[in-house]
Amino acid sequence: MVRGPKKHLKRLNAPKHWNLGKMEGVWAPRPSSGPHKLRQCLPLCIILRNRLKYALTGKECMQICMERCVKVDGKVRTDQNYPAGLMDVVEIEKSNDRFRLLLDTKGRFVLQRISVEEATWKLCRVTKVFFGPKGVPSIVTHDGRTIRYPDPETKVNDTIKVDIATGKPVPGGLSKFGLGTTILITKGNNAGRVGTMTHIEKHDGSFDICTVRDAKGHVFSTRLENVFILGETRSAVPLPKGRGVRKTIMDEKAEALARGQLSLK
């Protein structure tokens, strides 16, 4: 017997990168259906309540959204459970706040504050290239957009710069997938790390593997599907704290000692 779509999410089963307290309640907001997957998004109520502290309860989050105060990618969203995801631009005009959702070096979403000019565009990864009805060339991006008549050079895994107001690619904003490009890892154990692609291993019938070197010279590997091109030479978006370089436990300990936040007693 089919029970239909699930409408609830318990806090223990919520994604760990939401950083919800285990003892703060039983339930967590279940993201609505949208452009990003349940475990790869951040609902608006988590942003308003847990990140920005603009609300104390879910009820207050709903009131803020229903007053049409929150925009995601230039569109007002009144659903407090709307799933915002990687590279989305969240705008709150009343408080003059504009953020781009990025990942820190531990794979958690961070709200990177951006300027008015930066809030007019976003980067989108191409996931599919096809010909639609009447032979119209089209592409699909990681955030569910279907764009017609793209640059003929656009291929899968490339990144395009999209104008949020029109939904069309910005001329000259195509970043080709290939060696030497600056990339962000979006999933897996290395999520949030940024580096330069140095090698691609092809495995027919299995997962292609990309080898990456970060700014400190650390080398690691990940699946090709986890790679997001940030730019052909350098990142087109400002990176959050850490610049995509993951620190070891000993590095973090040394920095805490230097700041005086940790004692050896």
Coordinates of C-alpha atoms in Angstrom, one line a residue:
M1 CA 0.0 0.0 0.0
V2 CA 1.4 3.4 -1.0
R3 CA 1.5 5.8 1.9
G4 CA 2.2 9.0 -0.2
P5 CA 5.0 11.6 0.2
K6 CA 6.4 12.0 3.7
K7 CA 5.6 15.3 5.4
H8 CA 7.7 15.2 8.5
L9 CA 11.4 15.0 9.4
K10 CA 12.8 14.1 12.8
R11 CA 15.7 16.1 14.1
L12 CA 17.9 13.0 14.5
N13 CA 17.4 12.2 10.8
A14 CA 18.1 15.8 9.6
P15 CA 21.3 16.4 7.7
K16 CA 24.2 16.9 10.1
H17 CA 25.4 20.0 8.3
W18 CA 22.3 21.9 9.4
N19 CA 23.9 21.9 12.9
L20 CA 20.6 21.4 14.8
G21 CA 20.9 20.6 18.5
K22 CA 19.9 17.0 19.3
M23 CA 18.1 17.9 22.5
E24 CA 16.3 21.1 21.3
G25 CA 13.2 19.2 20.1
V26 CA 11.9 16.2 18.3
W27 CA 11.1 17.6 14.8
A28 CA 13.1 19.5 12.1
P29 CA 11.7 21.4 9.2
R30 CA 11.3 19.2 6.2
P31 CA 12.3 21.0 3.0
S32 CA 9.7 21.4 0.4
S33 CA 10.1 20.0 -3.1
G34 CA 12.3 22.3 -5.1
P35 CA 15.4 22.8 -7.1
H36 CA 17.8 21.1 -4.6
K37 CA 17.7 17.7 -2.9
L38 CA 16.6 17.3 0.7
R39 CA 20.0 16.5 2.0
Q40 CA 21.8 19.1 -0.2
C41 CA 19.9 22.2 0.8
L42 CA 19.2 24.6 3.6
P43 CA 15.5 25.5 4.3
L44 CA 14.7 29.2 4.7
C45 CA 13.6 28.8 8.3
I46 CA 17.0 27.3 9.2
I47 CA 18.6 30.4 7.6
L48 CA 16.3 32.9 9.4
R49 CA 16.2 31.2 12.8
N50 CA 19.5 29.3 13.3
R51 CA 21.9 31.2 11.1
L52 CA 20.8 34.9 11.1
K53 CA 18.9 34.8 14.4
Y54 CA 16.1 37.0 12.9
A55 CA 13.5 34.7 14.4
L56 CA 13.2 32.7 17.6
T57 CA 10.6 30.1 16.5
G58 CA 9.3 28.5 13.3
K59 CA 6.1 30.6 13.6
E60 CA 8.1 33.8 13.4
C61 CA 10.0 32.4 10.4
M62 CA 6.6 31.8 8.7
Q63 CA 5.5 35.3 9.4
I64 CA 8.7 36.8 8.0
C65 CA 8.3 34.7 4.8
M66 CA 4.6 35.5 4.4
E67 CA 5.4 39.2 4.6
R68 CA 7.4 38.7 1.4
C69 CA 10.6 39.7 3.0
V70 CA 12.8 36.9 1.6
K71 CA 14.0 36.5 -2.0
V72 CA 15.9 33.6 -3.4
D73 CA 17.5 34.1 -6.8
G74 CA 15.5 37.3 -7.2
K75 CA 12.1 35.7 -6.5
V76 CA 10.0 36.2 -3.4
R77 CA 9.6 32.9 -1.5
T78 CA 6.7 32.7 1.0
D79 CA 7.4 29.0 1.9
Q80 CA 9.5 28.9 5.1
N81 CA 10.6 25.4 4.1
Y82 CA 11.8 26.4 0.6
P83 CA 15.1 24.6 -0.1
A84 CA 18.0 27.0 -0.8
G85 CA 21.1 25.4 -2.2
L86 CA 24.6 25.8 -3.4
M87 CA 25.3 29.2 -5.2
D88 CA 21.8 30.5 -4.4
V89 CA 21.5 34.2 -3.7
V90 CA 19.3 34.9 -0.6
E91 CA 18.2 38.5 -0.2
I92 CA 16.4 40.3 2.6
E93 CA 15.8 43.9 1.5
K94 CA 14.4 45.2 4.8
S95 CA 17.7 44.5 6.6
N96 CA 19.8 45.2 3.5
D97 CA 21.3 41.7 3.6
R98 CA 22.5 39.7 0.6
F99 CA 24.1 36.3 0.9
R100 CA 25.4 33.5 -1.4
L101 CA 25.2 30.0 -0.1
L102 CA 28.7 28.3 -0.3
L103 CA 30.4 25.5 1.6
D104 CA 33.1 25.7 4.2
T105 CA 36.0 23.3 4.4
K106 CA 33.9 20.9 6.6
G107 CA 31.1 20.6 4.0
R108 CA 28.6 22.9 5.9
F109 CA 26.6 25.6 4.3
V110 CA 27.8 29.2 5.0
L111 CA 26.1 32.5 4.2
Q112 CA 28.8 34.5 2.3
R113 CA 27.8 38.2 2.4
I114 CA 27.9 39.8 -1.1
S115 CA 27.5 43.2 -2.7
V116 CA 24.5 44.4 -4.7
E117 CA 26.3 43.9 -7.9
E118 CA 27.3 40.3 -7.0
A119 CA 23.7 39.5 -6.1
T120 CA 22.7 40.0 -9.8
W121 CA 24.3 36.7 -11.0
K122 CA 25.1 33.2 -9.9
L123 CA 27.2 30.2 -11.2
C124 CA 25.4 27.1 -12.4
R125 CA 26.9 23.7 -13.2
V126 CA 25.6 22.1 -16.4
T127 CA 24.2 18.7 -15.8
K128 CA 22.6 17.9 -19.1
V129 CA 22.8 19.0 -22.8
F130 CA 20.0 18.1 -25.1
F131 CA 17.8 19.1 -28.1
G132 CA 14.3 20.0 -27.2
P133 CA 11.1 20.2 -29.4
K134 CA 11.8 21.4 -32.9
G135 CA 15.5 20.8 -32.4
V136 CA 16.0 23.7 -29.9
P137 CA 19.4 23.3 -28.1
S138 CA 18.9 23.4 -24.3
I139 CA 20.8 22.7 -21.1
V140 CA 19.8 21.8 -17.6
T141 CA 21.7 23.2 -14.6
H142 CA 22.3 21.9 -11.1
D143 CA 19.5 24.2 -9.7
G144 CA 16.8 22.9 -12.0
R145 CA 17.0 25.6 -14.7
T146 CA 16.4 24.7 -18.3
I147 CA 18.1 27.3 -20.6
R148 CA 17.4 27.4 -24.3
Y149 CA 19.9 28.4 -27.0
P150 CA 23.0 28.4 -24.8
D151 CA 26.6 28.9 -26.0
P152 CA 27.3 26.1 -28.6
E153 CA 30.5 25.3 -26.7
T154 CA 28.7 24.4 -23.5
K155 CA 29.1 20.8 -22.4
V156 CA 28.2 18.7 -19.3
N157 CA 30.2 19.6 -16.2
D158 CA 30.9 23.2 -17.5
T159 CA 29.9 26.2 -15.4
I160 CA 27.9 29.1 -16.7
K161 CA 27.3 32.6 -15.3
V162 CA 23.5 33.2 -15.2
D163 CA 21.9 36.6 -14.9
I164 CA 19.3 36.2 -12.1
A165 CA 16.9 38.9 -13.5
T166 CA 16.6 37.4 -17.0
G167 CA 17.6 33.7 -16.3
K168 CA 19.9 33.8 -19.3
P169 CA 23.6 33.1 -19.5
V170 CA 25.9 36.1 -19.2
P171 CA 28.1 36.6 -22.4
G172 CA 31.6 35.4 -21.7
G173 CA 30.6 33.7 -18.5
L174 CA 31.3 30.1 -19.6
S175 CA 34.0 28.2 -17.7
K176 CA 35.1 25.0 -19.4
F177 CA 35.7 21.8 -17.6
G178 CA 39.3 20.7 -17.8
L179 CA 42.7 20.5 -16.2
G180 CA 44.0 23.5 -14.5
T181 CA 40.6 24.9 -13.5
T182 CA 39.7 26.0 -10.0
I183 CA 37.1 23.7 -8.6
L184 CA 34.9 23.3 -5.5
I185 CA 34.0 19.8 -4.1
T186 CA 30.3 19.7 -3.4
K187 CA 29.8 16.2 -2.0
G188 CA 31.7 13.4 -0.3
N189 CA 34.4 13.4 2.4
N190 CA 36.2 16.4 0.8
A191 CA 33.1 18.6 0.5
G192 CA 33.9 22.3 0.7
R193 CA 37.6 22.0 -0.4
V194 CA 38.8 24.2 -3.2
G195 CA 41.8 23.4 -5.4
T196 CA 43.1 23.0 -8.9
M197 CA 42.3 20.0 -11.0
T198 CA 45.5 18.1 -12.0
H199 CA 44.3 14.8 -13.4
I200 CA 41.2 13.0 -14.6
E201 CA 40.9 9.1 -14.5
K202 CA 38.4 7.6 -16.9
H203 CA 36.7 4.4 -15.7
D204 CA 34.2 3.0 -18.2
G205 CA 31.1 1.6 -16.4
S206 CA 32.2 3.2 -13.1
F207 CA 32.9 6.6 -11.6
D208 CA 35.5 8.9 -13.2
I209 CA 38.0 10.2 -10.6
C210 CA 39.5 13.7 -10.4
T211 CA 42.7 14.5 -8.6
V212 CA 42.9 17.9 -7.0
R213 CA 45.7 20.0 -5.4
D214 CA 44.8 22.8 -3.0
A215 CA 46.6 26.0 -2.3
K216 CA 48.8 24.4 0.4
G217 CA 49.9 21.6 -1.9
H218 CA 47.7 18.9 -0.4
V219 CA 46.5 16.3 -3.0
F220 CA 43.2 14.5 -2.8
S221 CA 40.8 12.7 -5.1
T222 CA 37.0 12.7 -5.6
R223 CA 34.4 11.6 -8.1
L224 CA 33.9 13.7 -11.2
E225 CA 30.2 14.2 -10.3
N226 CA 31.3 16.0 -7.1
V227 CA 33.2 18.7 -8.9
F228 CA 31.9 22.3 -9.4
I229 CA 34.0 24.6 -11.6
L230 CA 34.5 28.0 -10.0
G231 CA 36.7 29.5 -12.8
E232 CA 39.2 28.6 -15.4
T233 CA 42.1 30.3 -13.6
R234 CA 40.7 31.6 -10.3
S235 CA 37.4 31.6 -8.5
A236 CA 34.7 33.8 -9.9
V237 CA 33.0 34.1 -6.5
P238 CA 34.6 35.3 -3.2
L239 CA 35.4 32.3 -1.0
P240 CA 34.4 32.0 2.7
K241 CA 36.9 31.9 5.6
G242 CA 39.6 29.4 5.0
R243 CA 39.6 29.8 1.2
G244 CA 38.7 26.2 0.7
V245 CA 41.9 24.8 2.4
R246 CA 41.1 22.2 5.0
K247 CA 43.2 22.2 8.2
T248 CA 44.3 19.2 10.2
I249 CA 43.3 18.8 13.8
M250 CA 46.9 19.8 14.8
D251 CA 46.7 23.0 12.7
E252 CA 43.4 23.9 14.4
K253 CA 44.9 23.2 17.8
A254 CA 47.9 25.4 17.1
E255 CA 45.7 28.3 16.0
A256 CA 43.5 27.9 19.1
L257 CA 46.6 28.1 21.3
A258 CA 47.9 31.1 19.5
R259 CA 44.6 32.9 20.0
G260 CA 44.5 32.0 23.7
Q261 CA 41.3 30.0 23.4
L262 CA 42.9 26.8 24.5
S263 CA 45.2 25.9 27.4
L264 CA 47.5 22.9 27.7
K265 CA 46.6 22.3 31.4

